[in-house]
Amino acid sequence: MTTAPSAPRAPRTSLALPGPRAPMTPRALAASTASTAPATSITPAAPAPRGLPLGRADVEAAAARIAGHVRRTPLLAGPAGTELHRAGRRLLLKAEHLQYGGSFKLRGAANAVLALGARRIVTGSSGNHGIALARLAAPLGAEVTVVLAGGAHPAKIAVIKALGGRTVRVPGGVAERDARARELAEETGAVLIPSSDHELVVAGQGTVGLEVLAEAPDAETVYVPTGGGGLLAGVCLAAYGHPVRVVGVEPAGTPRYARSLAAGHPVRLAPGDTVADGLRGQQPGAVPYPIIRDRVDDLITVSDAQILDAAALLRRRGFEAEPSGAVALAGAIRAGRGTGLAVAVVSGGNTKAALMRAAAAGPPARAHCTA
């Protein structure tokens, strides 16, 4: 891995909020969201081993490695709703809902699997990362076991099984899920490929940012949905040395990065609930957290109602996006400021109908996909 740039952008400490209110400090935001996502403690979460620092070169290497396995998704015109019209903003949507496997997760999964040459894989996933690994594994002759928490979407579990993956259910939340995945990897000797907290996964997700900045170099702001933080950290890496503002968008019920930046260290939240089932992480990962801390410009929280409104807006525009995939658009609408070009990442399109089609189709016939 390469070292990060020697002079990254200074971290921003304010969080953007909509309307006429002034930006709040991270600590103030933590207090304001206390009722929706109580933290189990304010002590640092147990640190995971940290590998070498990442840099933009790692994202570029990932782009070359995964080029034959992922789709270069388009930037499409965003909805012309009244909210965006009032903001006076031009908006493009990075259409990762059109990615093979239905989400951006294929990028990080492919980078890790191909770089490691893994043939026995264990992961913890809310669904989309597990789908991505299972899709990759079958043509490559690898075996995948996906550990899922109690709130995992049944249709996503069905797709993982249809693709040949093995699933294990555990009670509790994301923390319990990931702990069981680590145990299984140790017990079986399989390679653990987490959904976000891994250098190769983060670098792979960062290819979303490379494509956005290559096609829209004049973008003023990029809005990124934030769960485990792998996509946000990857976009931050891709944006080093570029003046674009990177804004993470979290569900209001699970603001683990906003809370952690407010506290000055990673904190663990109690299991939270949100319609964005892919963004239910309880604590920042050891790999994404320092990258986000040092480069992200703002963090925005959005309510379930705002997420569902954004998903409905996308559907009216012809975008088949799941709630998690609509979170960045919800953040762009809520921010309500700026007159320059903005990009919102539509991170996934695994709606119930799309999942049913994927389960019926089964595994892909060949290992390499062409864009």
Short mmCIF file of C-alpha atoms in Angstrom, two decimals:
data_model
loop_
_atom_site.label_atom_id
_atom_site.label_comp_id
_atom_site.label_asym_id
_atom_site.label_seq_id
_atom_site.Cartn_x
_atom_site.Cartn_y
_atom_site.Cartn_z
CA MET A 1 0.00 0.00 0.00
CA THR A 2 1.18 3.56 -0.61
CA THR A 3 1.32 6.27 1.98
CA ALA A 4 -1.31 8.97 2.06
CA PRO A 5 -0.47 12.40 0.63
CA SER A 6 1.80 14.42 2.88
CA ALA A 7 -0.45 17.47 3.00
CA PRO A 8 -4.12 16.44 3.08
CA ARG A 9 -6.88 18.96 3.48
CA ALA A 10 -7.34 20.13 7.06
CA PRO A 11 -10.31 18.43 8.73
CA ARG A 12 -13.55 20.36 8.96
CA THR A 13 -15.27 20.43 12.31
CA SER A 14 -18.70 21.82 11.42
CA LEU A 15 -21.67 19.85 10.24
CA ALA A 16 -23.98 21.25 7.57
CA LEU A 17 -27.64 21.53 8.50
CA PRO A 18 -30.52 22.65 6.29
CA GLY A 19 -32.40 25.90 6.16
CA PRO A 20 -31.46 29.10 7.96
CA ARG A 21 -29.83 27.40 10.93
CA ALA A 22 -26.11 27.93 11.37
CA PRO A 23 -23.87 24.85 11.14
CA MET A 24 -23.55 23.00 14.43
CA THR A 25 -20.35 21.70 15.90
CA PRO A 26 -19.96 17.91 15.93
CA ARG A 27 -20.39 17.88 19.71
CA ALA A 28 -23.62 19.84 19.42
CA LEU A 29 -24.86 17.42 16.79
CA ALA A 30 -24.05 14.50 19.06
CA ALA A 31 -26.19 16.04 21.77
CA SER A 32 -29.01 16.79 19.33
CA THR A 33 -29.20 13.17 18.12
CA ALA A 34 -28.96 11.57 21.53
CA SER A 35 -32.65 10.69 21.67
CA THR A 36 -32.64 8.84 18.35
CA ALA A 37 -29.45 6.80 18.72
CA PRO A 38 -28.29 6.39 22.33
CA ALA A 39 -24.65 5.44 22.63
CA THR A 40 -23.90 2.48 24.83
CA SER A 41 -20.76 4.22 26.02
CA ILE A 42 -18.55 7.19 25.25
CA THR A 43 -15.38 5.14 25.58
CA PRO A 44 -13.38 4.33 22.46
CA ALA A 45 -14.45 1.18 20.67
CA ALA A 46 -11.98 -1.70 20.78
CA PRO A 47 -9.41 -0.90 18.08
CA ALA A 48 -8.90 -3.32 15.22
CA PRO A 49 -5.39 -3.87 13.84
CA ARG A 50 -4.59 -1.12 11.38
CA GLY A 51 -2.64 -1.81 8.21
CA LEU A 52 -0.57 0.54 6.12
CA PRO A 53 -2.00 3.97 5.28
CA LEU A 54 -3.90 4.28 2.04
CA GLY A 55 -3.49 6.85 -0.69
CA ARG A 56 -5.05 7.77 -4.01
CA ALA A 57 -2.58 5.45 -5.75
CA ASP A 58 -4.25 2.49 -4.03
CA VAL A 59 -7.59 3.55 -5.49
CA GLU A 60 -6.03 3.87 -8.93
CA ALA A 61 -4.51 0.39 -8.56
CA ALA A 62 -7.91 -0.95 -7.56
CA ALA A 63 -9.49 0.62 -10.66
CA ALA A 64 -7.02 -1.22 -12.89
CA ARG A 65 -7.48 -4.50 -11.02
CA ILE A 66 -11.28 -4.62 -11.10
CA ALA A 67 -11.85 -3.10 -14.55
CA GLY A 68 -12.97 -6.37 -16.12
CA HIS A 69 -15.31 -7.25 -13.27
CA VAL A 70 -17.33 -4.08 -12.65
CA ARG A 71 -19.38 -1.68 -14.68
CA ARG A 72 -18.30 1.93 -15.12
CA THR A 73 -21.64 3.40 -14.10
CA PRO A 74 -22.95 6.60 -15.69
CA LEU A 75 -23.58 10.04 -14.25
CA LEU A 76 -27.23 10.78 -14.97
CA ALA A 77 -29.28 13.94 -14.69
CA GLY A 78 -30.86 14.29 -11.28
CA PRO A 79 -34.50 14.94 -10.47
CA ALA A 80 -35.77 18.46 -11.05
CA GLY A 81 -37.87 18.58 -7.91
CA THR A 82 -38.97 21.80 -6.26
CA GLU A 83 -36.51 21.32 -3.40
CA LEU A 84 -33.56 21.27 -5.78
CA HIS A 85 -34.99 24.09 -7.88
CA ARG A 86 -35.19 26.30 -4.78
CA ALA A 87 -31.57 25.48 -3.98
CA GLY A 88 -30.54 26.60 -7.45
CA ARG A 89 -28.32 23.56 -7.82
CA ARG A 90 -27.42 21.37 -10.77
CA LEU A 91 -27.41 17.75 -9.66
CA LEU A 92 -26.04 14.57 -11.19
CA LEU A 93 -26.59 11.06 -9.87
CA LYS A 94 -23.82 8.45 -9.86
CA ALA A 95 -25.84 5.43 -10.88
CA GLU A 96 -24.34 2.63 -8.78
CA HIS A 97 -27.79 1.03 -8.64
CA LEU A 98 -26.92 -0.10 -12.17
CA GLN A 99 -23.75 -1.85 -10.99
CA TYR A 100 -23.47 -5.62 -11.41
CA GLY A 101 -24.93 -7.16 -8.27
CA GLY A 102 -27.09 -4.08 -7.70
CA SER A 103 -24.72 -1.93 -5.65
CA PHE A 104 -21.31 -0.28 -5.35
CA LYS A 105 -20.25 -3.11 -3.03
CA LEU A 106 -19.02 -5.14 -5.99
CA ARG A 107 -16.06 -2.75 -6.36
CA GLY A 108 -14.54 -3.30 -2.93
CA ALA A 109 -15.38 -7.00 -2.93
CA ALA A 110 -13.73 -7.52 -6.32
CA ASN A 111 -10.60 -5.63 -5.33
CA ALA A 112 -10.18 -7.72 -2.17
CA VAL A 113 -10.96 -11.09 -3.74
CA LEU A 114 -8.72 -10.54 -6.74
CA ALA A 115 -5.80 -9.09 -4.76
CA LEU A 116 -5.89 -11.80 -2.10
CA GLY A 117 -6.62 -14.73 -4.38
CA ALA A 118 -9.08 -15.92 -1.74
CA ARG A 119 -10.82 -19.24 -2.28
CA ARG A 120 -12.58 -19.53 1.10
CA ILE A 121 -14.17 -16.29 2.26
CA VAL A 122 -16.13 -15.21 5.32
CA THR A 123 -17.83 -11.85 5.72
CA GLY A 124 -20.40 -10.02 7.82
CA SER A 125 -22.93 -8.15 5.72
CA SER A 126 -26.30 -6.45 5.72
CA GLY A 127 -26.83 -8.04 2.31
CA ASN A 128 -25.29 -6.14 -0.59
CA HIS A 129 -21.65 -6.95 0.26
CA GLY A 130 -22.62 -10.60 0.68
CA ILE A 131 -24.38 -10.54 -2.69
CA ALA A 132 -21.28 -9.00 -4.29
CA LEU A 133 -18.95 -11.64 -2.83
CA ALA A 134 -21.27 -14.51 -3.74
CA ARG A 135 -21.57 -13.18 -7.29
CA LEU A 136 -17.79 -13.04 -7.62
CA ALA A 137 -17.10 -16.32 -5.88
CA ALA A 138 -19.13 -18.70 -8.01
CA PRO A 139 -17.32 -18.11 -11.34
CA LEU A 140 -13.94 -17.97 -9.57
CA GLY A 141 -14.49 -21.28 -7.80
CA ALA A 142 -14.43 -19.74 -4.33
CA GLU A 143 -16.66 -20.47 -1.34
CA VAL A 144 -18.39 -17.67 0.59
CA THR A 145 -20.04 -17.69 4.00
CA VAL A 146 -22.06 -14.57 4.85
CA VAL A 147 -22.96 -13.79 8.46
CA LEU A 148 -26.11 -11.67 8.76
CA ALA A 149 -27.70 -9.94 11.75
CA GLY A 150 -31.33 -10.35 12.74
CA GLY A 151 -32.59 -7.40 10.69
CA ALA A 152 -31.19 -8.58 7.36
CA HIS A 153 -33.63 -8.36 4.44
CA PRO A 154 -34.98 -11.86 3.61
CA ALA A 155 -34.88 -11.15 -0.12
CA LYS A 156 -31.15 -10.32 0.07
CA ILE A 157 -30.54 -13.57 1.95
CA ALA A 158 -32.38 -15.42 -0.82
CA VAL A 159 -30.12 -13.88 -3.47
CA ILE A 160 -26.95 -14.83 -1.59
CA LYS A 161 -28.17 -18.43 -1.43
CA ALA A 162 -29.21 -18.42 -5.08
CA LEU A 163 -25.70 -17.29 -6.00
CA GLY A 164 -24.24 -20.24 -4.09
CA GLY A 165 -23.29 -18.50 -0.86
CA ARG A 166 -23.76 -19.99 2.60
CA THR A 167 -25.55 -17.83 5.16
CA VAL A 168 -25.36 -17.75 8.95
CA ARG A 169 -27.84 -15.74 11.03
CA VAL A 170 -26.95 -14.27 14.43
CA PRO A 171 -29.03 -12.33 16.97
CA GLY A 172 -28.13 -8.75 17.79
CA GLY A 173 -26.78 -6.02 15.57
CA VAL A 174 -23.86 -5.30 13.28
CA ALA A 175 -21.27 -5.61 16.06
CA GLU A 176 -22.41 -9.14 16.93
CA ARG A 177 -22.56 -10.03 13.24
CA ASP A 178 -19.00 -8.92 12.58
CA ALA A 179 -17.70 -10.61 15.74
CA ARG A 180 -19.18 -13.93 14.58
CA ALA A 181 -17.66 -13.47 11.12
CA ARG A 182 -14.21 -13.00 12.69
CA GLU A 183 -14.71 -16.14 14.78
CA LEU A 184 -15.76 -18.20 11.77
CA ALA A 185 -12.75 -17.05 9.77
CA GLU A 186 -10.43 -18.05 12.61
CA GLU A 187 -12.16 -21.39 13.10
CA THR A 188 -12.16 -22.36 9.43
CA GLY A 189 -9.01 -20.70 8.12
CA ALA A 190 -11.05 -18.70 5.62
CA VAL A 191 -10.10 -15.19 4.53
CA LEU A 192 -12.14 -12.49 6.29
CA ILE A 193 -13.28 -9.75 3.90
CA PRO A 194 -15.31 -7.20 5.91
CA SER A 195 -17.95 -5.09 4.22
CA SER A 196 -16.04 -1.84 4.80
CA ASP A 197 -13.23 -2.10 7.37
CA HIS A 198 -10.49 -3.38 5.07
CA GLU A 199 -7.82 -1.54 3.08
CA LEU A 200 -8.56 -3.32 -0.19
CA VAL A 201 -12.32 -2.86 0.20
CA VAL A 202 -11.94 0.87 0.88
CA ALA A 203 -9.63 1.28 -2.11
CA GLY A 204 -12.09 -0.55 -4.34
CA GLN A 205 -15.02 1.60 -3.20
CA GLY A 206 -12.92 4.67 -3.93
CA THR A 207 -13.16 3.93 -7.65
CA VAL A 208 -16.64 5.47 -7.46
CA GLY A 209 -14.94 8.76 -6.58
CA LEU A 210 -12.36 8.42 -9.36
CA GLU A 211 -15.11 8.02 -11.93
CA VAL A 212 -17.14 10.94 -10.57
CA LEU A 213 -14.18 13.33 -10.62
CA ALA A 214 -13.04 12.15 -14.06
CA GLU A 215 -16.46 12.81 -15.58
CA ALA A 216 -17.44 15.85 -13.51
CA PRO A 217 -14.14 17.56 -12.56
CA ASP A 218 -16.00 20.81 -11.87
CA ALA A 219 -18.27 19.23 -9.25
CA GLU A 220 -18.56 21.43 -6.17
CA THR A 221 -19.92 18.77 -3.80
CA VAL A 222 -20.23 14.98 -3.72
CA TYR A 223 -22.83 13.49 -1.35
CA VAL A 224 -21.99 9.96 -0.18
CA PRO A 225 -24.21 7.56 1.80
CA THR A 226 -22.44 6.45 4.96
CA GLY A 227 -22.83 3.20 6.83
CA GLY A 228 -19.63 1.35 7.67
CA GLY A 229 -17.76 4.18 5.99
CA GLY A 230 -15.95 2.26 3.25
CA LEU A 231 -17.53 4.20 0.39
CA LEU A 232 -17.10 7.57 2.09
CA ALA A 233 -13.47 6.83 2.97
CA GLY A 234 -12.80 5.64 -0.57
CA VAL A 235 -14.28 8.80 -2.09
CA CYS A 236 -12.20 10.83 0.35
CA LEU A 237 -9.06 9.07 -0.90
CA ALA A 238 -10.02 9.71 -4.52
CA ALA A 239 -10.63 13.39 -3.67
CA TYR A 240 -7.24 14.10 -2.07
CA GLY A 241 -5.72 17.09 -3.85
CA HIS A 242 -9.07 18.02 -5.47
CA PRO A 243 -11.13 21.03 -4.28
CA VAL A 244 -14.44 19.12 -4.29
CA ARG A 245 -16.40 19.07 -1.01
CA VAL A 246 -17.06 15.54 0.24
CA VAL A 247 -20.20 15.24 2.37
CA GLY A 248 -21.15 12.04 4.19
CA VAL A 249 -24.87 11.36 4.73
CA GLU A 250 -25.97 9.13 7.64
CA PRO A 251 -29.41 7.95 8.74
CA ALA A 252 -30.47 9.96 11.80
CA GLY A 253 -30.94 6.75 13.80
CA THR A 254 -27.35 5.56 13.29
CA PRO A 255 -24.99 8.59 13.19
CA ARG A 256 -21.87 6.69 14.18
CA TYR A 257 -19.43 8.92 12.30
CA ALA A 258 -21.01 12.20 13.44
CA ARG A 259 -20.89 10.98 17.04
CA SER A 260 -17.32 9.75 16.73
CA LEU A 261 -15.98 12.94 15.16
CA ALA A 262 -17.79 14.89 17.87
CA ALA A 263 -16.15 12.78 20.58
CA GLY A 264 -12.73 12.82 18.91
CA HIS A 265 -12.51 9.02 18.76
CA PRO A 266 -14.59 6.08 17.48
CA VAL A 267 -17.63 5.33 19.64
CA ARG A 268 -20.04 2.42 19.49
CA LEU A 269 -23.79 3.04 19.32
CA ALA A 270 -26.52 0.70 20.41
CA PRO A 271 -28.12 -1.22 17.51
CA GLY A 272 -30.26 1.28 15.61
CA ASP A 273 -33.13 0.95 13.19
CA THR A 274 -33.57 2.69 9.86
CA VAL A 275 -35.30 2.02 6.55
CA ALA A 276 -31.80 2.17 5.05
CA ASP A 277 -31.01 -1.42 6.03
CA GLY A 278 -27.53 -1.28 4.51
CA LEU A 279 -26.46 1.62 6.76
CA ARG A 280 -27.03 0.19 10.24
CA GLY A 281 -23.41 0.12 11.36
CA GLN A 282 -22.79 0.68 15.07
CA GLN A 283 -19.24 2.07 15.03
CA PRO A 284 -16.65 3.40 12.58
CA GLY A 285 -14.11 0.99 11.18
CA ALA A 286 -10.43 1.29 12.07
CA VAL A 287 -9.51 1.73 8.39
CA PRO A 288 -12.18 4.23 7.25
CA TYR A 289 -12.29 6.38 10.40
CA PRO A 290 -8.94 8.24 10.15
CA ILE A 291 -9.42 8.80 6.42
CA ILE A 292 -12.85 10.31 6.97
CA ARG A 293 -11.66 12.30 9.98
CA ASP A 294 -8.85 13.91 7.98
CA ARG A 295 -10.62 14.60 4.68
CA VAL A 296 -14.42 14.75 4.95
CA ASP A 297 -15.88 18.25 4.77
CA ASP A 298 -19.28 17.73 6.35
CA LEU A 299 -21.62 15.10 7.73
CA ILE A 300 -25.41 15.34 7.38
CA THR A 301 -28.06 13.19 9.03
CA VAL A 302 -31.38 12.43 7.34
CA SER A 303 -34.58 10.98 8.78
CA ASP A 304 -36.34 7.88 7.51
CA ALA A 305 -39.10 10.10 6.12
CA GLN A 306 -36.53 12.11 4.13
CA ILE A 307 -34.95 8.89 2.85
CA LEU A 308 -38.30 7.52 1.70
CA ASP A 309 -39.18 10.83 0.04
CA ALA A 310 -35.88 10.75 -1.86
CA ALA A 311 -36.47 7.13 -2.90
CA ALA A 312 -39.93 8.07 -4.19
CA LEU A 313 -38.44 10.98 -6.12
CA LEU A 314 -35.94 8.61 -7.72
CA ARG A 315 -38.67 6.15 -8.65
CA ARG A 316 -40.64 8.91 -10.36
CA ARG A 317 -37.49 9.65 -12.34
CA GLY A 318 -37.18 5.98 -13.35
CA PHE A 319 -34.42 5.02 -10.90
CA GLU A 320 -34.93 1.68 -9.12
CA ALA A 321 -33.15 2.57 -5.88
CA GLU A 322 -33.48 0.89 -2.50
CA PRO A 323 -33.77 3.18 0.56
CA SER A 324 -30.02 2.94 1.30
CA GLY A 325 -29.38 4.01 -2.27
CA ALA A 326 -31.49 7.16 -1.82
CA VAL A 327 -29.71 8.45 1.30
CA ALA A 328 -27.21 10.66 -0.54
CA LEU A 329 -29.99 12.34 -2.52
CA ALA A 330 -31.87 12.92 0.73
CA GLY A 331 -28.75 14.62 2.06
CA ALA A 332 -28.38 16.79 -1.04
CA ILE A 333 -31.98 17.93 -0.67
CA ARG A 334 -31.62 18.54 3.05
CA ALA A 335 -28.40 20.54 2.67
CA GLY A 336 -30.32 23.00 0.50
CA ARG A 337 -27.37 25.21 -0.30
CA GLY A 338 -24.85 25.81 -3.05
CA THR A 339 -25.33 26.85 -6.66
CA GLY A 340 -22.61 24.77 -8.29
CA LEU A 341 -22.69 21.26 -9.69
CA ALA A 342 -23.36 18.53 -7.12
CA VAL A 343 -23.23 14.75 -7.40
CA ALA A 344 -25.17 12.31 -5.21
CA VAL A 345 -24.19 8.63 -5.22
CA VAL A 346 -27.17 6.33 -5.72
CA SER A 347 -25.41 3.44 -4.03
CA GLY A 348 -27.79 0.53 -4.54
CA GLY A 349 -30.82 -0.69 -6.43
CA ASN A 350 -31.62 -3.94 -4.66
CA THR A 351 -35.33 -3.35 -4.26
CA LYS A 352 -37.61 -6.32 -3.61
CA ALA A 353 -38.44 -6.63 -7.31
CA ALA A 354 -34.77 -6.45 -8.33
CA LEU A 355 -33.81 -9.03 -5.72
CA MET A 356 -36.49 -11.42 -6.93
CA ARG A 357 -35.11 -11.14 -10.47
CA ALA A 358 -31.56 -11.69 -9.23
CA ALA A 359 -32.54 -14.77 -7.21
CA ALA A 360 -34.25 -16.27 -10.26
CA ALA A 361 -31.23 -15.57 -12.49
CA GLY A 362 -28.73 -17.35 -10.22
CA PRO A 363 -24.94 -16.99 -10.52
CA PRO A 364 -23.30 -15.25 -13.51
CA ALA A 365 -22.01 -17.59 -16.19
CA ARG A 366 -18.47 -16.25 -16.32
CA ALA A 367 -15.93 -14.59 -14.10
CA HIS A 368 -15.27 -11.49 -16.16
CA CYS A 369 -17.91 -8.90 -16.92
CA THR A 370 -17.59 -6.20 -19.53
CA ALA A 371 -18.85 -2.66 -19.11
#
